[in-house]
CSV table of C-alpha atoms and ligand atoms in Angstrom, one decimal:
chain,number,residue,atom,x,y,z
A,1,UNK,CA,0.0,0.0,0.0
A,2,UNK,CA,1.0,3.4,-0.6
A,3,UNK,CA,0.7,6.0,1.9
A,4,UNK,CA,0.1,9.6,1.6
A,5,UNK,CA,3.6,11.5,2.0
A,6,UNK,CA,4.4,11.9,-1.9
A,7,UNK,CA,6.4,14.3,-3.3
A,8,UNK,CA,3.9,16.0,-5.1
A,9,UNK,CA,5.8,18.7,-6.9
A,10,UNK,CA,7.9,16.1,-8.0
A,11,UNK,CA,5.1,14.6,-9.8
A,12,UNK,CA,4.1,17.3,-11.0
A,13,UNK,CA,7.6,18.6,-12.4
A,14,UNK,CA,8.2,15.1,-14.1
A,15,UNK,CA,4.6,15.8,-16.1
A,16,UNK,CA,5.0,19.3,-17.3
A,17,UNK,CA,9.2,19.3,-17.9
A,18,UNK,CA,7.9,15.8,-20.1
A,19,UNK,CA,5.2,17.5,-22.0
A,20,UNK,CA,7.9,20.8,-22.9
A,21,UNK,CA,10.4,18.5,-23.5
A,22,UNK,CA,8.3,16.5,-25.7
A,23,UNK,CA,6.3,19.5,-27.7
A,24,UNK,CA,9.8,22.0,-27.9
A,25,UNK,CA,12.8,19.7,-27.7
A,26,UNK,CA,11.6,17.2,-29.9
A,27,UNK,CA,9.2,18.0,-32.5
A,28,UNK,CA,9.7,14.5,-34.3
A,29,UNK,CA,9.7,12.9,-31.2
A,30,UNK,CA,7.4,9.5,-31.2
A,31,UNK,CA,4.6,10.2,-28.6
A,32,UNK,CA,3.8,7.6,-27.1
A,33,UNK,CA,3.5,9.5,-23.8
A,34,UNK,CA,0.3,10.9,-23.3
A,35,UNK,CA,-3.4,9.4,-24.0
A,36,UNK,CA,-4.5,11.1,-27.2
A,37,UNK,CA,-7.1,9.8,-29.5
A,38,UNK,CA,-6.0,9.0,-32.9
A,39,UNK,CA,-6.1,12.5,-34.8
A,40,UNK,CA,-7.6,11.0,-38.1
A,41,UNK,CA,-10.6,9.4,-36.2
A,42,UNK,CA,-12.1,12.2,-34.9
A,43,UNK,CA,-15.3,12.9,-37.3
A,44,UNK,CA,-14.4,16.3,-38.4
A,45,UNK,CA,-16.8,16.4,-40.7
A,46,UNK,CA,-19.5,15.2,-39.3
A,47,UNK,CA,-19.2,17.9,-36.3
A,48,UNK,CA,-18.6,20.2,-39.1
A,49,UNK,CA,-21.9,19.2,-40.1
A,50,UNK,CA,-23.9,18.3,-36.9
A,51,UNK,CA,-22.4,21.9,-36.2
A,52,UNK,CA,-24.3,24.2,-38.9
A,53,UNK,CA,-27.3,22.1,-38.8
A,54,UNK,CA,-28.0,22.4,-34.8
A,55,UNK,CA,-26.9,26.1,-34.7
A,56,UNK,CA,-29.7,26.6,-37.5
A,57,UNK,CA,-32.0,24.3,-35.8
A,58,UNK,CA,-31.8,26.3,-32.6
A,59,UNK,CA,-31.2,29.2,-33.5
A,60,UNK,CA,-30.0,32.1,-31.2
A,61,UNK,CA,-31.4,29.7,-27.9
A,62,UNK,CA,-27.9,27.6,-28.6
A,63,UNK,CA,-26.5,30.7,-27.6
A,64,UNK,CA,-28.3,31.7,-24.4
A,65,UNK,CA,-27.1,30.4,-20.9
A,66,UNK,CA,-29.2,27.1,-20.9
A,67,UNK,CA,-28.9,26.5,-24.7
A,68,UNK,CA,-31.7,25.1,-27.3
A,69,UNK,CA,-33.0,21.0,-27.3
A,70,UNK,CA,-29.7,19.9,-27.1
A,71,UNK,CA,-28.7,19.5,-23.2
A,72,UNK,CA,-32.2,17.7,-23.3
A,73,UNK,CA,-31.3,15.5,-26.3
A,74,UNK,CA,-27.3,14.4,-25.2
A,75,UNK,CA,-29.0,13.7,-21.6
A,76,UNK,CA,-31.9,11.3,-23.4
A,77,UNK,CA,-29.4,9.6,-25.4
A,78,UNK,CA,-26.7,9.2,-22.9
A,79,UNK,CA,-29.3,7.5,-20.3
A,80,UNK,CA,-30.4,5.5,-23.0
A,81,UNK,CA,-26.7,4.6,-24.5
A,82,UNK,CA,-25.8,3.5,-20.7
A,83,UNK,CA,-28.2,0.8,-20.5
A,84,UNK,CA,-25.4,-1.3,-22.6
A,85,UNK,CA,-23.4,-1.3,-19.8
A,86,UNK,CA,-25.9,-1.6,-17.3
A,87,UNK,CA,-26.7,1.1,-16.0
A,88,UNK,CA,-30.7,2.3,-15.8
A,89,UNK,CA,-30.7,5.5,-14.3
A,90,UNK,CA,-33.2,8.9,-13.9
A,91,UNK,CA,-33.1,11.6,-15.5
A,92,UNK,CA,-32.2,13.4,-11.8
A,93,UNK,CA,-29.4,11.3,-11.8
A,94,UNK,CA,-27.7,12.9,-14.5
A,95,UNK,CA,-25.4,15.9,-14.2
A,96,UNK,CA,-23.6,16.9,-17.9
A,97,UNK,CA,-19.7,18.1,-17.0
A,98,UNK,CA,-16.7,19.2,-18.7
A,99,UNK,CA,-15.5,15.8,-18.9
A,100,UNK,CA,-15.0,13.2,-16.3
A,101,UNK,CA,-12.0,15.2,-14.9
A,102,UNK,CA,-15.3,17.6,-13.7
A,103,UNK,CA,-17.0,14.8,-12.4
A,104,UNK,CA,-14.0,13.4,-10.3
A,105,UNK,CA,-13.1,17.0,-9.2
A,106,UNK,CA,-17.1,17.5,-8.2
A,107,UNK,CA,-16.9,14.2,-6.6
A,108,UNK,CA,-14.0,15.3,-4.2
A,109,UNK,CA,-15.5,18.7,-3.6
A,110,UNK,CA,-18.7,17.0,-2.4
A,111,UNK,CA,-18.1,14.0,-0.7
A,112,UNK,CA,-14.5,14.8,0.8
A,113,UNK,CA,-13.3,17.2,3.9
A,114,UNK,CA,-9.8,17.4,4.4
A,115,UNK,CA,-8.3,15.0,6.2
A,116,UNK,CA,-10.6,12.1,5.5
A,117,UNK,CA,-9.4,9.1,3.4
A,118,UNK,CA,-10.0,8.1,-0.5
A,119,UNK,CA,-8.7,4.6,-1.6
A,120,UNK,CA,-7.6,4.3,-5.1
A,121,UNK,CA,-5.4,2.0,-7.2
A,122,UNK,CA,-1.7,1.5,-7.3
A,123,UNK,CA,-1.5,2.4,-10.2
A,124,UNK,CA,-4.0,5.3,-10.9
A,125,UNK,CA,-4.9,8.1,-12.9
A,126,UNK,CA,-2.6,11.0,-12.1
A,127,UNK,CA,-4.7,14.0,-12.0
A,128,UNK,CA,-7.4,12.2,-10.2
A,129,UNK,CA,-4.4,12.4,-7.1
A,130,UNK,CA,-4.1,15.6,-8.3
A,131,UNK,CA,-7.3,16.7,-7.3
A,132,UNK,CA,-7.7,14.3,-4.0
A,133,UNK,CA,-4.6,16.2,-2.8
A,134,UNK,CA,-6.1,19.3,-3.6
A,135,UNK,CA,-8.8,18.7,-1.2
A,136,UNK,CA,-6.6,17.5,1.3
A,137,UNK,CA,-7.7,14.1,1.1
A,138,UNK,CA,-5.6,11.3,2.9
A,139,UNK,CA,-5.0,8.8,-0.5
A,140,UNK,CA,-4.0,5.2,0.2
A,141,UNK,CA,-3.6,2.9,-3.1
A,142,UNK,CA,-4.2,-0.9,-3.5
A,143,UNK,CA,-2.8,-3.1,-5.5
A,144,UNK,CA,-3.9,-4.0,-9.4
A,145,UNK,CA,-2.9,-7.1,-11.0
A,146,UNK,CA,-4.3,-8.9,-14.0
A,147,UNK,CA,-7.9,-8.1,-13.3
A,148,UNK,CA,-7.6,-5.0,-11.8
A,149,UNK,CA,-8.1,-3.2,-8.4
A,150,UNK,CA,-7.2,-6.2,-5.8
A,151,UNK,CA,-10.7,-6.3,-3.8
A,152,UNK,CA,-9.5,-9.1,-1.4
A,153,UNK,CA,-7.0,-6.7,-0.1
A,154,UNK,CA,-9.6,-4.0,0.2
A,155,UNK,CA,-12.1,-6.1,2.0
A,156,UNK,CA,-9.7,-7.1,4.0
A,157,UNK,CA,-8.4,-3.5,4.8
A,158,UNK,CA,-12.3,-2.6,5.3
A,159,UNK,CA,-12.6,-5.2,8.1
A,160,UNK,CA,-9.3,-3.9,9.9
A,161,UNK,CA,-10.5,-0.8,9.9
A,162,UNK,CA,-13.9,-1.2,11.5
A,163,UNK,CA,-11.9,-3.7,14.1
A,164,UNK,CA,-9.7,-1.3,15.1
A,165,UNK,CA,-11.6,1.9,14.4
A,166,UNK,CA,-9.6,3.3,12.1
A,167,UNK,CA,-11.4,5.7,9.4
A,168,UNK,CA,-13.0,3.7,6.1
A,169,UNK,CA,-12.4,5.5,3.0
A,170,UNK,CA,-15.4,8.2,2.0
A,171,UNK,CA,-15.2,6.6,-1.2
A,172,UNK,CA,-13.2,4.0,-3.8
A,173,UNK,CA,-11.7,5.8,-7.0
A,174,UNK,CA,-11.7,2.3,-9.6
A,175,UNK,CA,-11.6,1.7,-13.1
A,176,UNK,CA,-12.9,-1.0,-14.3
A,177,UNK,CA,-12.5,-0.9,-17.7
A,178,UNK,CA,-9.0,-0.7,-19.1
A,179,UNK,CA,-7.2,1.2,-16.0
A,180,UNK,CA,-5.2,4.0,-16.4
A,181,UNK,CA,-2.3,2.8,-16.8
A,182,UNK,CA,-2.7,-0.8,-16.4
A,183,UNK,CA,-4.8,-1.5,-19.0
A,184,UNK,CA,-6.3,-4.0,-16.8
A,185,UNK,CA,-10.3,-4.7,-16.6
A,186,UNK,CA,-12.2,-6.3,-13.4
A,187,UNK,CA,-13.7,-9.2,-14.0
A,188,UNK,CA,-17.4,-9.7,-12.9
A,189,UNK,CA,-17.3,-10.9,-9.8
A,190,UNK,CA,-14.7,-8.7,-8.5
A,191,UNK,CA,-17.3,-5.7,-9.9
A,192,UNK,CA,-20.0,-7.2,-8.1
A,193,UNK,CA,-17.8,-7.9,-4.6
A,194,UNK,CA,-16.9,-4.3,-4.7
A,195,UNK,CA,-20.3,-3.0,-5.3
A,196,UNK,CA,-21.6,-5.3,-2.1
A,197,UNK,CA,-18.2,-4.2,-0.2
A,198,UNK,CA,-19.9,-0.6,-1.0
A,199,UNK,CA,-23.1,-1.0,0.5
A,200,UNK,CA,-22.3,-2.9,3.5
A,201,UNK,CA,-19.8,-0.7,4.5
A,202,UNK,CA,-21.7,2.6,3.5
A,203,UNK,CA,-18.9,3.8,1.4
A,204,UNK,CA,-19.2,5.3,-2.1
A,205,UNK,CA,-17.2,4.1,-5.0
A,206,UNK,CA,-16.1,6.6,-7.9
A,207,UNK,CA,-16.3,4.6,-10.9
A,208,UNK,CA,-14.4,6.1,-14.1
A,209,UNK,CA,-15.1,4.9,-17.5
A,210,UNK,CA,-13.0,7.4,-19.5
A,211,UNK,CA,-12.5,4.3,-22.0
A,212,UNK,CA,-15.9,1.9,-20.9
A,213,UNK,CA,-16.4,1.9,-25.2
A,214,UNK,CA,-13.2,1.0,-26.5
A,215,UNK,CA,-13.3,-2.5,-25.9
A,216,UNK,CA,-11.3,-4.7,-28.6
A,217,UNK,CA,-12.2,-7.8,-27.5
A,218,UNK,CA,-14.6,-9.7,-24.9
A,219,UNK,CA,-17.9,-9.1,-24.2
A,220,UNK,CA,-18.8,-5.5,-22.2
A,221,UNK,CA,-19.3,-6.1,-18.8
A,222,UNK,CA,-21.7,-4.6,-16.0
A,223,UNK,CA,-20.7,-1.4,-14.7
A,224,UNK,CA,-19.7,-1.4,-10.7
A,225,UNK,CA,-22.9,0.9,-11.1
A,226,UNK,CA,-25.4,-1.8,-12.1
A,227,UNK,CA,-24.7,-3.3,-9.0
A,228,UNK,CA,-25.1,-0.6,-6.2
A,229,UNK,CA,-26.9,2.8,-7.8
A,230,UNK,CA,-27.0,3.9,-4.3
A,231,UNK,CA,-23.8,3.5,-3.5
A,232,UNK,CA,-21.8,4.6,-7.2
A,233,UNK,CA,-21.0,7.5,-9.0
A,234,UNK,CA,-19.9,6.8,-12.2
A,235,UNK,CA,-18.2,8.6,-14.8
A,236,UNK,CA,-18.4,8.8,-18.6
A,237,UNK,CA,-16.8,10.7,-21.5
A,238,UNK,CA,-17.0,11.6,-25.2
A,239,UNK,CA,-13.2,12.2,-24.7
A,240,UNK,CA,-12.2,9.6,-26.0
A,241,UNK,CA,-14.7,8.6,-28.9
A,242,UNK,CA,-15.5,11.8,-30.1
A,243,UNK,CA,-12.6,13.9,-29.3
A,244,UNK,CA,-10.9,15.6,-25.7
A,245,UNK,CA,-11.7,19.4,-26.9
A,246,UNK,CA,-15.3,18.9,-26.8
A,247,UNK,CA,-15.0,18.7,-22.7
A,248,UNK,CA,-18.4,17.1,-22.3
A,249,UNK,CA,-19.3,14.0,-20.5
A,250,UNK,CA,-21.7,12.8,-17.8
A,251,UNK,CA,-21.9,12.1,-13.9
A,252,UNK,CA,-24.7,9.6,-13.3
A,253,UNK,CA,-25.4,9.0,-8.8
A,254,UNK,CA,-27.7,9.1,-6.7
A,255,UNK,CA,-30.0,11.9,-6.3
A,256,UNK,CA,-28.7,13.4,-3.5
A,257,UNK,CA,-24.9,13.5,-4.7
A,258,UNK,CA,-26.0,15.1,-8.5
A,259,UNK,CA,-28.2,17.9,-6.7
A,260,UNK,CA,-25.4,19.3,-4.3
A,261,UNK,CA,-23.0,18.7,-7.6
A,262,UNK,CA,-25.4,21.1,-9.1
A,263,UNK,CA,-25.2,23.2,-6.5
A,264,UNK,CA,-21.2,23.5,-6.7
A,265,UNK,CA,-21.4,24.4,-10.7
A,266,UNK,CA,-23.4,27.4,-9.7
A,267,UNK,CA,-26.2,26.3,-12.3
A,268,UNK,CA,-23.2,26.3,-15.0
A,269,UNK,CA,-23.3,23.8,-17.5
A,270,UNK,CA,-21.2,22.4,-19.9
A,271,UNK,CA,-21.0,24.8,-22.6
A,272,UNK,CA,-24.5,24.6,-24.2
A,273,UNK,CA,-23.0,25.4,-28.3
A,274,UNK,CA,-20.9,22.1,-28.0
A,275,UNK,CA,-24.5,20.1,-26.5
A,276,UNK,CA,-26.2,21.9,-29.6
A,277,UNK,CA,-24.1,20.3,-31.5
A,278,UNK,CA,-23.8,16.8,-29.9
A,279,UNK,CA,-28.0,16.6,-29.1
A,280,UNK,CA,-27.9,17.0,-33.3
A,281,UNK,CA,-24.7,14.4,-34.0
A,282,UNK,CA,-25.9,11.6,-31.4
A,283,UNK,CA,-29.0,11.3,-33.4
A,284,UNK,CA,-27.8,12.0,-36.8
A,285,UNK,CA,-25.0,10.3,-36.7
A,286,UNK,CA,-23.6,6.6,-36.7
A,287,UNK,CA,-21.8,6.5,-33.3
A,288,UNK,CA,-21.7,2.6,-33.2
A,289,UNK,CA,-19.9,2.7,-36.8
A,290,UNK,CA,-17.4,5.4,-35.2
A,291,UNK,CA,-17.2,3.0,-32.2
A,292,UNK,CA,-16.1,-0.1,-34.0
A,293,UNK,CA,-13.4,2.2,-36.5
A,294,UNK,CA,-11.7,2.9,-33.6
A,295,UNK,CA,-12.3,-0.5,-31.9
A,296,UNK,CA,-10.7,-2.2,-35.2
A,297,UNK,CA,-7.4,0.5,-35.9
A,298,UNK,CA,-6.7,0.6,-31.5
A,299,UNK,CA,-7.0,-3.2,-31.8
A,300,UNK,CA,-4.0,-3.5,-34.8
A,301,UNK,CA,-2.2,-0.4,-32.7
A,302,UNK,CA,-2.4,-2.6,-29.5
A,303,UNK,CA,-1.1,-5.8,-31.3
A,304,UNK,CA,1.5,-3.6,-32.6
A,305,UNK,CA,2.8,-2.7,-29.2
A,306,UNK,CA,2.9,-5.6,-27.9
A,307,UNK,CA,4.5,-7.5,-31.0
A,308,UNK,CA,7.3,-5.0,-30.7
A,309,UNK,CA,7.4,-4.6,-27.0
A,310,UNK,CA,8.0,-8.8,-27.1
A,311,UNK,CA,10.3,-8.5,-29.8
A,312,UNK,CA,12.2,-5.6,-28.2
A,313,UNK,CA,12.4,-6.8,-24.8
A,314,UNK,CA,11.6,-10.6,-24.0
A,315,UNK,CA,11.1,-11.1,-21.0
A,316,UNK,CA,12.6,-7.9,-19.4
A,317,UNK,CA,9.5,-6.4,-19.6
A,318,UNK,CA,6.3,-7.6,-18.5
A,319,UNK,CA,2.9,-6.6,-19.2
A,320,UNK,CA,-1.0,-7.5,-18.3
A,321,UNK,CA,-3.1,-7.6,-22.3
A,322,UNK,CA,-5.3,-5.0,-22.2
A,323,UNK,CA,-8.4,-6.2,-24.0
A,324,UNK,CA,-9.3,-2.3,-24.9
A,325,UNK,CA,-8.6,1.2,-23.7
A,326,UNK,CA,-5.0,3.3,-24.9
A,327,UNK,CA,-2.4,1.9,-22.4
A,328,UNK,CA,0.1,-0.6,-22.2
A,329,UNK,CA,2.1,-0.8,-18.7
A,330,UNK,CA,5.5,-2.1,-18.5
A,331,UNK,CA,7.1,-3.5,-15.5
A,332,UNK,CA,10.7,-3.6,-15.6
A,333,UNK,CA,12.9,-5.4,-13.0
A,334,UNK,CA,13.0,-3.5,-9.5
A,335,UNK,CA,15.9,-1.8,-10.0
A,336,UNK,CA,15.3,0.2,-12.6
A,337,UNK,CA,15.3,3.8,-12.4
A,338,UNK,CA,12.1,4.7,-14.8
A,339,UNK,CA,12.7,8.2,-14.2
A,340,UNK,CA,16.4,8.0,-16.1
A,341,UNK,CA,15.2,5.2,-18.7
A,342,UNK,CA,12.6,8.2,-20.1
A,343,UNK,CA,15.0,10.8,-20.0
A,344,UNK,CA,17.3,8.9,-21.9
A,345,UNK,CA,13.9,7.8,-24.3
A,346,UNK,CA,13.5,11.0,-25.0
A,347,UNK,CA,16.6,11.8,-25.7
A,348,UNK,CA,16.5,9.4,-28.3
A,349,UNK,CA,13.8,10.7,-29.7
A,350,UNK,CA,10.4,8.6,-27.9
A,351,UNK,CA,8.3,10.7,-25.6
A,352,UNK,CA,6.8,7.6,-22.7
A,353,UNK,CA,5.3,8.3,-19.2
A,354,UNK,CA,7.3,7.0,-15.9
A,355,UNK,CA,5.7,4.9,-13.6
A,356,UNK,CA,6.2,7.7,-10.5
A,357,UNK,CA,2.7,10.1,-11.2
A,358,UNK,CA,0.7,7.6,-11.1
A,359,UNK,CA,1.4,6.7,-7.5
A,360,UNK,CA,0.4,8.3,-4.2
A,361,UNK,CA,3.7,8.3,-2.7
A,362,UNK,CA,5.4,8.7,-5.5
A,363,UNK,CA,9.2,7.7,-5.3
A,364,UNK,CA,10.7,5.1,-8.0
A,365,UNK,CA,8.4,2.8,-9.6
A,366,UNK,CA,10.1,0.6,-12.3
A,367,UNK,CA,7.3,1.2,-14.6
A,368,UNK,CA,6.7,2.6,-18.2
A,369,UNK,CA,3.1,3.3,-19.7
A,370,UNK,CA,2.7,3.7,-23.4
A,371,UNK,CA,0.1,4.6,-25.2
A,372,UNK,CA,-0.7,2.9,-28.0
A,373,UNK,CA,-4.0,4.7,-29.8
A,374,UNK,CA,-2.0,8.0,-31.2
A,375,UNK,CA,0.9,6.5,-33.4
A,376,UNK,CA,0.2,5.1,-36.0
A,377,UNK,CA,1.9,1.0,-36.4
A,378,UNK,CA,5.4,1.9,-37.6
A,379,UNK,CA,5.7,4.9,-35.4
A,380,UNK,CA,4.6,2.7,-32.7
A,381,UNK,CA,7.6,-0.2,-33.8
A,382,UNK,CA,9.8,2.5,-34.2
A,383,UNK,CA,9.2,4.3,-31.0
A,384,UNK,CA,9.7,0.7,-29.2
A,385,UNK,CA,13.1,-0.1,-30.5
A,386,UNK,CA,14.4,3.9,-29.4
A,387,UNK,CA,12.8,2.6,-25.9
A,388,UNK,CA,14.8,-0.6,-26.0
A,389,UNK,CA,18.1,1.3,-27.0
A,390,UNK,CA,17.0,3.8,-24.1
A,391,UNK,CA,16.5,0.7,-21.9
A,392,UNK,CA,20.0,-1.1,-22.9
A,393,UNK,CA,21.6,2.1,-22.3
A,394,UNK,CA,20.2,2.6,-19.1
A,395,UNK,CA,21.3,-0.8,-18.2
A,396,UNK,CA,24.6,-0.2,-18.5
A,397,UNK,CA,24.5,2.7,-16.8
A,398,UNK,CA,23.5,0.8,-13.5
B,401,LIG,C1,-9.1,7.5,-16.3
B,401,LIG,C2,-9.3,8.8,-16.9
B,401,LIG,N1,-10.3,9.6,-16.4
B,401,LIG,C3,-10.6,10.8,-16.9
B,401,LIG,C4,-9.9,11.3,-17.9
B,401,LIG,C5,-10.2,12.7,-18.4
B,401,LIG,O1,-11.4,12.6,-19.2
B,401,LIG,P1,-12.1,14.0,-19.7
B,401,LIG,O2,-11.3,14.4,-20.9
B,401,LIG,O3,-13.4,13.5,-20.0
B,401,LIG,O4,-12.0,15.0,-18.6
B,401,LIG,C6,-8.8,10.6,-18.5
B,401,LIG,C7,-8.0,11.2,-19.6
B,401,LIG,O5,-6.9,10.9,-19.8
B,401,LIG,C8,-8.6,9.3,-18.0
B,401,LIG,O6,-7.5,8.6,-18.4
């Protein structure tokens, strides 16, 4: 477990000094750092479209405060859309945000006072420590493995607590789907443990599913959600299908938890232009077909990686499959120092993430996450072999 003494600014240096480095140094640097959606399948033209034909549709209401029909319309066809993954929910259980990262920020900002204690994954999703730091959240991280968050160790961290009266988590930040930056998915039954660990010990989880759609292979699970509405708030995107600069996706919780969300946005939704022109797309539109394009070039981009990543390293490098999502995770042997390895692969000219942010406490973790849905399949090979130079390089330097 991880506990909550990180060196934050280090963290935070490693991220932006990465991104410089990466945009100025480099320009034909191979990114396979950070989780962008592949430029070309982003449907351009069809916002193009969707945009012209809702702004005449509406008219000047897509311009007021509360916009036109389309709030009404993306909210209709979201609850309707998340009935694939389980989830039957109200129409008061929707909020619309600027994109999960709203949702987890509005989650902290409502259920946390500082001091108290969030669980999340070791691994996780950096800015979502980002903003359980900022509200001075207590963050202790349990393990993943193959099949994500490890609930054993949870329940039995739940029980310890109540035995000894120690303080139980306000709530559990998971992702079930294709973890940042594992790449691991829970399996059913650990979806459905968590969800009854949830209600019997009267503790929320915080369910992300930035990437719930991009799913290669396998069958789409149950959200945590399904299992415990009164216990889950769960996150959703158009990030990732439809494009990051669009900032819109959705909180669906219980009542109470959406209206003093409400409350915190002052009444201020997502911008009402870009729901214009989604409430027109969503129903105009083929999102399934978009779905399965990017299902189908991810899937050849993830076979890619791992191909080269096998070829590459062997076995000095060890991953979990993902069966969807953008990440691939590498685990190198303990006592390598990720921190130099992607100085020295971007020096070389591949931009990667080290394992370090995505911890609560931070320090050395002999990890490497790639991204594998922005490259393209021979940027992606060559981008590997710079990392293995970079690795063997490394190596001798130890
Ligand atoms: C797990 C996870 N949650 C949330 C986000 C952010 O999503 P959005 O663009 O909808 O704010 C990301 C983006 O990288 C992510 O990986």
């Amino acid at each position: 477990m991880n506990g909550t003494k990180s060196d934050y600014s280090f963290n935070e240096s490693i991220i932006l000094q990465h991104v410089g480095r990466t945009k100025i140094a480099n320009p034909d640097s191979v990114n396979l750092s950070f989780g962008f959606p592949a430029p070309d399948l982003l449907p351009i033209e069809a916002l193009n479209h969707a945009a012209s034909a809702a702004l005449i549709r509406d008219n000047v209401d897509a311009l007021h405060y509360t916009g036109g029909k389309g709030p009404e319309l993306v909210k209709r066809w979201m609850l309707q859309r998340l009935r694939k993954f389980g989830i039957e929910a109200d129409e008061d259980c929707y909020l619309a945000v600027y994109g999960a990262n709203q949702g987890i920020e509005l989650a902290a900002r409502v259920l946390l006072n500082p001091g108290e204690t969030v669980w999340v994954e070791a691994s996780t999703y950096f800015n979502a420590l980002h903003m359980f730091r900022y509200a001075g959240a207590e963050i202790e991280g349990f393990p993943v493995d193959h099949d994500g968050l490890d609930v054993d160790r949870v329940e039995s961290a739940l029980k310890q607590a109540v035995q000894s009266g120690g303080a139980l988590p306000k709530f559990i930040y998971v992702m079930p789907n294709f973890q940042n930056p594992t790449g691991a998915s829970m399996p059913l039954e650990r979806r459905r443990r968590l969800a009854e660990l949830a209600k019997y010990y009267n503790i929320f989880i915080l369910e992300d599913d930035a990437y719930g759609e991009l799913r290669f292979e396998g069958a789409h699970l149950p959200s945590v959600y399904s299992f415990a509405p009164e216990r889950v708030i769960y996150l959703g995107t158009f990030s990732k299908t439809l494009g990051p600069g669009l900032r819109l996706g959705s909180v669906i919780a219980p009542n109470e938890v959406i209206r003093r969300m409400r409350c915190l946005t002052l009444d201020s939704p997502p911008s009402p232009v870009t729901q214009e022109i989604l409430g027109w797309l969503l129903y105009n539109y083929d999102y399934d077909a978009q779905i399965e394009r990017l299902n189908s070039r991810y899937r050849a981009r993830r076979d890619a990686m791992t191909d080269a990543v096998r070829s590459e390293f062997g076995d000095a490098a060890a991953y979990t499959r993902p069966e969807g999502g953008f990440f691939l995770w590498l685990a190198f042997p303990r006592e390598t120092d990720a921190g130099q390895l992607h100085r020295l692969a971007e020096d070389r000219g591949v931009s990667v993430v080290p394992g370090n942010p995505f911890y609560a406490a931070g320090g050395n973790s002999p990890f490497i996450r790639l991204c594998f849905s922005y490259c393209g399949e021979s940027e992606i090979k060559r981008g590997v072999k710079l990392l293995g130079q970079a690795y063997f390089e490394h190596l001798n330097k130890l």
